[in-house]
mmCIF file of C-alpha atoms in Angstrom:
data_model
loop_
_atom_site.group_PDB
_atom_site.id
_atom_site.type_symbol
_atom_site.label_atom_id
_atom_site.label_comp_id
_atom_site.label_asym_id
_atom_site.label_seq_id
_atom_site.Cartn_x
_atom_site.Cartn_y
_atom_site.Cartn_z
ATOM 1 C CA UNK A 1 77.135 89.033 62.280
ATOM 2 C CA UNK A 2 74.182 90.662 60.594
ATOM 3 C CA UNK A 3 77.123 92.575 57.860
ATOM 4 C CA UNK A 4 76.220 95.086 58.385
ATOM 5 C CA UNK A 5 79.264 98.048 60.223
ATOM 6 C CA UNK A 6 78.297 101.195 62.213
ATOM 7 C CA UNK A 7 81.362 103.158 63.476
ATOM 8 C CA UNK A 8 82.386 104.510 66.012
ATOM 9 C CA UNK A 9 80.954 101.727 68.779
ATOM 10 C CA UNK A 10 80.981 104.528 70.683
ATOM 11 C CA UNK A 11 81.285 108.304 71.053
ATOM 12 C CA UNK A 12 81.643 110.625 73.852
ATOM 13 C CA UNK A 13 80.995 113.881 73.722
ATOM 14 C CA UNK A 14 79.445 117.779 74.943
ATOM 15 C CA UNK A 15 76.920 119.484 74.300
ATOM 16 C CA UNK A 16 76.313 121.743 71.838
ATOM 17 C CA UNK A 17 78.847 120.110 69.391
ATOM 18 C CA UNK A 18 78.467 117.897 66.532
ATOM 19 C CA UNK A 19 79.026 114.573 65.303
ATOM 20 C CA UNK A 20 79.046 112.157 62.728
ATOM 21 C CA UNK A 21 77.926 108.549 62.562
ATOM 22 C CA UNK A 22 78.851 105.962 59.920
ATOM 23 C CA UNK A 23 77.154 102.875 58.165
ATOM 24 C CA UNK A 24 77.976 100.482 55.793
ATOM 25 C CA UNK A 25 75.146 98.841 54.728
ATOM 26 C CA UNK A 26 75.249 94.633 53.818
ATOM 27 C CA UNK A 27 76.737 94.067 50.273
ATOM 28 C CA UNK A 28 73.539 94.507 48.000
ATOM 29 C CA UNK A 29 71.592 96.265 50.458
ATOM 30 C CA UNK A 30 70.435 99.598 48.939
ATOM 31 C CA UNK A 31 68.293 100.927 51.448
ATOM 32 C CA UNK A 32 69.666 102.260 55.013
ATOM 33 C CA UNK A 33 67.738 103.263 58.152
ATOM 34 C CA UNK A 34 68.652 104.922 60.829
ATOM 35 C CA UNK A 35 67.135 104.440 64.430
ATOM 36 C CA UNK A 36 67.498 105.957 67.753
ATOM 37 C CA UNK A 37 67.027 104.056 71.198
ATOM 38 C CA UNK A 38 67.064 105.837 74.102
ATOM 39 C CA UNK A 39 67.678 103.877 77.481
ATOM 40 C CA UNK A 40 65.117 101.575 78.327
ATOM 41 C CA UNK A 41 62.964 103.228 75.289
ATOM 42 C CA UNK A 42 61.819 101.197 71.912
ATOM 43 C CA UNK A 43 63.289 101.739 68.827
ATOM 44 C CA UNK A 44 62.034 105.462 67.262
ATOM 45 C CA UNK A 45 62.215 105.358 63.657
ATOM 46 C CA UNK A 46 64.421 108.543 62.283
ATOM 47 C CA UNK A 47 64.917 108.206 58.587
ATOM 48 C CA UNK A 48 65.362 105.726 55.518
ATOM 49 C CA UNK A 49 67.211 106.258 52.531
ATOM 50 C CA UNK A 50 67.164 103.959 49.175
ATOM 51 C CA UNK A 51 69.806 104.001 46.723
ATOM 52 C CA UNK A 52 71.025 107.611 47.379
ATOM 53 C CA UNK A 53 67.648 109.350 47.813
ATOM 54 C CA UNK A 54 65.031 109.762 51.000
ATOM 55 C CA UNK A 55 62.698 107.145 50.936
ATOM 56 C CA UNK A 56 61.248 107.549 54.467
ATOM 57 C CA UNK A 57 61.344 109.762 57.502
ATOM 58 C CA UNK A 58 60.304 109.333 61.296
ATOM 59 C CA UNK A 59 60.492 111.700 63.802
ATOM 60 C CA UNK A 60 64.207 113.007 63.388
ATOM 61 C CA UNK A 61 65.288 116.318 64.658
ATOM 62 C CA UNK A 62 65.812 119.314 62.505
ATOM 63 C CA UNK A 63 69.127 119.143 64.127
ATOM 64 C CA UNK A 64 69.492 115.779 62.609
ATOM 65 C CA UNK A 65 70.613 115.028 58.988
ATOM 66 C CA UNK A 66 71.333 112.029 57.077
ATOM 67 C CA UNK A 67 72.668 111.128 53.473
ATOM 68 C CA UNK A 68 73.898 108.188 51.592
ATOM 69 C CA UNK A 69 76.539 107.950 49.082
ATOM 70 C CA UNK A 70 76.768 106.335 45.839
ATOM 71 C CA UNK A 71 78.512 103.610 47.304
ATOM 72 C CA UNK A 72 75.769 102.928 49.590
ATOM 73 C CA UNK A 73 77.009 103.640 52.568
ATOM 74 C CA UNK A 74 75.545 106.374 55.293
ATOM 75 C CA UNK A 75 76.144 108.732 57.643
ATOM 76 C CA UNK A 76 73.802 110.473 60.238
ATOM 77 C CA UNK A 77 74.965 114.094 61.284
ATOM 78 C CA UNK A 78 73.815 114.993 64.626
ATOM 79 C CA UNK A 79 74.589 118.918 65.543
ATOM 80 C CA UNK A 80 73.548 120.896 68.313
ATOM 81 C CA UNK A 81 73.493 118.125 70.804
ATOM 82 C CA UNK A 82 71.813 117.837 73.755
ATOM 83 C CA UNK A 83 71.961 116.101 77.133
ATOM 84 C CA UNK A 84 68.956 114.099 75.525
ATOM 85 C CA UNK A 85 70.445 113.208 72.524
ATOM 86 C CA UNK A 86 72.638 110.625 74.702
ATOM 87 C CA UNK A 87 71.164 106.891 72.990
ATOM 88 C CA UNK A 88 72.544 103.916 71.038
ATOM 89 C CA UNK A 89 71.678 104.923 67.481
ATOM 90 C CA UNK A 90 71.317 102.121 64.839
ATOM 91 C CA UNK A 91 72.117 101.738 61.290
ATOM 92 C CA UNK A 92 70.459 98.842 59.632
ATOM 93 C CA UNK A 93 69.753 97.700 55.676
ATOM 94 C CA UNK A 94 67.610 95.734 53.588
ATOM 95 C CA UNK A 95 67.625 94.906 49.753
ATOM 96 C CA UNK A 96 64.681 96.457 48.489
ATOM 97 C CA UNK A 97 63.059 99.764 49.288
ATOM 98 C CA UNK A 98 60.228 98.762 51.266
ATOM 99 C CA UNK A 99 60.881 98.077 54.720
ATOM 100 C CA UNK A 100 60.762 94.046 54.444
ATOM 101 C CA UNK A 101 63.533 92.469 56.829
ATOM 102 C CA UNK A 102 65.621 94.523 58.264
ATOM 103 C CA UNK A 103 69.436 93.596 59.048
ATOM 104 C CA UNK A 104 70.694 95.735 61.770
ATOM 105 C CA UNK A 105 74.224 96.936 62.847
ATOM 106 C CA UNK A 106 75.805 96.384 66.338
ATOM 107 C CA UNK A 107 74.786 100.623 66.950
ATOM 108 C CA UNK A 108 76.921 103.316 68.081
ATOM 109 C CA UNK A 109 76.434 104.420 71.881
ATOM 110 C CA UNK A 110 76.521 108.284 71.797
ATOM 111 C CA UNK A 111 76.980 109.806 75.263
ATOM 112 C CA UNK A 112 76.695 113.825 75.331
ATOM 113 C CA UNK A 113 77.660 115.247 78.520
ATOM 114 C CA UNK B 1 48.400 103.670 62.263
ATOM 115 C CA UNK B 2 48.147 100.726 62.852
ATOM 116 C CA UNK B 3 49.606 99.754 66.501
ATOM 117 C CA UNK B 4 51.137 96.654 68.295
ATOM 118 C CA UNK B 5 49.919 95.864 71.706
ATOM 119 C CA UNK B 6 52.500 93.270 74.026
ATOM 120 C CA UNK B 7 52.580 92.226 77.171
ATOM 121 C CA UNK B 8 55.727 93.975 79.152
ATOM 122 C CA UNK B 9 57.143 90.586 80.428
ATOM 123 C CA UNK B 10 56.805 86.599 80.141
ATOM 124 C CA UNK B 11 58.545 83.820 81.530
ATOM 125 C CA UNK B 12 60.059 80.919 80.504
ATOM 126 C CA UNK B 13 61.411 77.437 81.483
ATOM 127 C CA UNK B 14 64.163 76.229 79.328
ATOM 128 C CA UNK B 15 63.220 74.050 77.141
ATOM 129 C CA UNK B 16 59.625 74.546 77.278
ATOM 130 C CA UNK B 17 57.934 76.523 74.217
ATOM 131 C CA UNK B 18 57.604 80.639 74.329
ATOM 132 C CA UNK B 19 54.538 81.678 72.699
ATOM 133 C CA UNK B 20 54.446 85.402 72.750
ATOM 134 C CA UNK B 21 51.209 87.178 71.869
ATOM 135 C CA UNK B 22 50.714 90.757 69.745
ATOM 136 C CA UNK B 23 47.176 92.023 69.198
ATOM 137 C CA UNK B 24 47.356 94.736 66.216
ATOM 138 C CA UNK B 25 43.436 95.312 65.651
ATOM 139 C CA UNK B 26 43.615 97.897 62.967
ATOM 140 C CA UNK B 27 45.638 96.251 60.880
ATOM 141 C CA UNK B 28 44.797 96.817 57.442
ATOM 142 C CA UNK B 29 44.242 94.157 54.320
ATOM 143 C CA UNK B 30 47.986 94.411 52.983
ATOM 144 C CA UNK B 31 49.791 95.111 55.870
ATOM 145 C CA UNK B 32 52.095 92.182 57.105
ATOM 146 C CA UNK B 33 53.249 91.090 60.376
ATOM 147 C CA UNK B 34 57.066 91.153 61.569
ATOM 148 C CA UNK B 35 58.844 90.130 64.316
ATOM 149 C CA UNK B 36 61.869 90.934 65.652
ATOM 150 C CA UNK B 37 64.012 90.464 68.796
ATOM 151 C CA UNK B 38 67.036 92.648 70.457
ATOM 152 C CA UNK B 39 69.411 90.562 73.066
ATOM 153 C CA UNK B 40 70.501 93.310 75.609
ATOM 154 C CA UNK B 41 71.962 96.432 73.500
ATOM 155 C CA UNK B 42 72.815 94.621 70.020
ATOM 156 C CA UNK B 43 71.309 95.754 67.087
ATOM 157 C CA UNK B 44 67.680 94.217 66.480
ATOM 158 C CA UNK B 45 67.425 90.821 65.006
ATOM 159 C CA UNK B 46 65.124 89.479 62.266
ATOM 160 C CA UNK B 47 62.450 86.455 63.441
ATOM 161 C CA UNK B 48 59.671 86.010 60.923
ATOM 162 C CA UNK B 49 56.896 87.864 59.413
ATOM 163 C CA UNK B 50 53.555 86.666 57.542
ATOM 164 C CA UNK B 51 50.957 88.260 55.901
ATOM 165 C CA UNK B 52 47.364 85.857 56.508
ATOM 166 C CA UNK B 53 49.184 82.282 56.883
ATOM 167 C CA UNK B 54 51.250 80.903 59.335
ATOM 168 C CA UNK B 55 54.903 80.893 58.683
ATOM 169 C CA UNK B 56 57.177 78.869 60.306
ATOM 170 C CA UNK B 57 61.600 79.466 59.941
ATOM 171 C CA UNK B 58 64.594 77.532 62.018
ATOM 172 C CA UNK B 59 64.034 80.052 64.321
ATOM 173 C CA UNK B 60 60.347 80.123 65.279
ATOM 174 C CA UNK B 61 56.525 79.798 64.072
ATOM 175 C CA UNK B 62 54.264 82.715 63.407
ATOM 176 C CA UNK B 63 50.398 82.065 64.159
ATOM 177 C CA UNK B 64 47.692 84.929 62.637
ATOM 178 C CA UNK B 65 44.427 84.715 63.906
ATOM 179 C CA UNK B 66 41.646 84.233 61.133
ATOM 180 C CA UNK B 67 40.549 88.026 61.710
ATOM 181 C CA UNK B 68 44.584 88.717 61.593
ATOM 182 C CA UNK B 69 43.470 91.160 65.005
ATOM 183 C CA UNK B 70 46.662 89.025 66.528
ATOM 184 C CA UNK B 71 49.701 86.555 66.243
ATOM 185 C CA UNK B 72 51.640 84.956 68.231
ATOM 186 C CA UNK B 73 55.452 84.112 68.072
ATOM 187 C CA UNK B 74 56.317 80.547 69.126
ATOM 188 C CA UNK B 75 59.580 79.548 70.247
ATOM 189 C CA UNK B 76 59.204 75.928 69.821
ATOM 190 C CA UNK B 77 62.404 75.094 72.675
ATOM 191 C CA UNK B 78 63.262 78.011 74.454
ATOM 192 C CA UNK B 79 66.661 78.349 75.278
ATOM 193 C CA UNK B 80 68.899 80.945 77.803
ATOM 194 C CA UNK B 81 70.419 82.468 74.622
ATOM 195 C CA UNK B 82 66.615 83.243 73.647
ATOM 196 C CA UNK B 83 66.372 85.428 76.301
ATOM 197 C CA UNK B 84 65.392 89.062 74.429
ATOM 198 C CA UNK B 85 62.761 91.836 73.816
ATOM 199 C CA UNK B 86 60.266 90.524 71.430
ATOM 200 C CA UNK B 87 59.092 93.338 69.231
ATOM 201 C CA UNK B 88 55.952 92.663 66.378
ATOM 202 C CA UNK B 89 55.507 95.202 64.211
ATOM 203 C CA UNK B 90 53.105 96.396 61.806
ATOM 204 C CA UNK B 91 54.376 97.728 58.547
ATOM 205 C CA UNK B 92 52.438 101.138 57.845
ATOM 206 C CA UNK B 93 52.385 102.472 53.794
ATOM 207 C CA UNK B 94 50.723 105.270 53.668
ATOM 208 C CA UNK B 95 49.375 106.008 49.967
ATOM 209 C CA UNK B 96 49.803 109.712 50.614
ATOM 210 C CA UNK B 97 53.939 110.139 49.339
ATOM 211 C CA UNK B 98 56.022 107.741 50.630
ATOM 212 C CA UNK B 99 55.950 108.499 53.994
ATOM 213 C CA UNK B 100 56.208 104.899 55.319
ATOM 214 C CA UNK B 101 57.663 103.822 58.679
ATOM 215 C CA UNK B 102 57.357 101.435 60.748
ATOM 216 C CA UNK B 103 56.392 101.676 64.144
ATOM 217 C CA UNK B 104 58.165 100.135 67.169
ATOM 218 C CA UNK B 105 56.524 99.353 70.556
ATOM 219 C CA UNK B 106 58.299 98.546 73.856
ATOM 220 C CA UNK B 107 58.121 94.726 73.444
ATOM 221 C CA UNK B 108 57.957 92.068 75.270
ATOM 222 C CA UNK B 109 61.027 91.253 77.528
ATOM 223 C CA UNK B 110 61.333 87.702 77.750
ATOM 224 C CA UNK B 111 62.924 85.656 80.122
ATOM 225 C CA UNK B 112 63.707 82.117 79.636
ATOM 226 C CA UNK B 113 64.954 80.454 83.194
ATOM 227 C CA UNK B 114 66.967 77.840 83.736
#
């Protein structure tokens, strides 16, 4: 158990509508990334956030969006969806602000259909 | 950016040491070396990183070549459970902003047989 919680495990849903995913990064942890896997694909970078503010971001969607709270935790809004879009998305968390080791949440497995 | 090269696949008795090989040529002089592994579909674990040195943890040894062009990951006694992609990854600062990420390969899918 890395500590670190990503609901929903998983979420169906259809195209075209939107949803939100949660994180909860480890106690401490002020930075949060989010990462997209698509089946049988590596791990694509999407965005990383430090202590409320955007620290980082990869190659996330316009359609994406992402903010973290004062109490650290995260969510990653994904609107518009596509049949593409289908992927387990991961939430993980280190302590400082520049990428060192990286604890990583069990993902959610978003299916759009 | 710099880029991780891995093989696709290895193979592995049980038992017997893994040693899992990443060539990053164009790494740059303050860039350090991670590793981390994903068992099928769980979130991405931790191994081991170094910078020039070798590093060694409880759960493997990391070896940088002089020229730090490559590493490789040793998994002293390789076990079913250890049975995992392998990523290595290069962490990339740019000094431009801080548009930093880090960039994921494919891995190397291990298999460690009985």
């Amino acid at each position: 158990d890395s500590g670190v919680t990503q609901t929903p495990k998983h979420l169906i849903t259809a195209t075209g509508q939107r949803v939100t995913l949660r994180c909860s990064p480890r106690s401490g942890d002020l930075s949060v990334y989010w990462y997209q896997q698509s089946l049988d694909q590596g791990l694509q970078f999407l965005i990383q956030y430090y202590n409320g503010e955007e620290r980082a971001k990869g190659n996330i969607l316009e359609r994406f969006s992402a903010q973290q709270f004062p109490d650290l935790h995260s969510e990653l809004n994904l609107s518009s969806l596509e049949l593409g879009d289908s992927a387990l998305y991961f939430c993980a968390s280190s302590s400082t602000g520049s990428q060192d080791e990286q604890y990583f949440g069990p993902g959610t497995r978003l299916t759009v259909t | 950016d710099a880029k991780t090269t891995q093989p696709p696949s290895m193979d592995c008795a049980e038992g017997r040491a893994a040693n899992l090989p990443c060539n990053h040529s164009t790494i740059s002089g303050n860039e350090y070396v991670y590793w981390y592994r994903q068992i099928h579909s769980q979130g991405p674990q931790y191994i081991i990183h170094g910078l020039k040195n070798n590093e060694t943890n409880e759960m493997a040894s990391l070896i940088i070549t002089e020229d730090r062009k490559s590493s490789t990951l040793i998994l002293p006694h390789a076990t079913l459970r250890d049975t995992a992609v392998y990523y290595c990854i290069v962490r990339v600062d740019r000094r431009a902003g801080n548009n930093r990420k880090l960039i994921w390969g494919l891995g190397t899918s291990l298999a460690v047989n009985p």
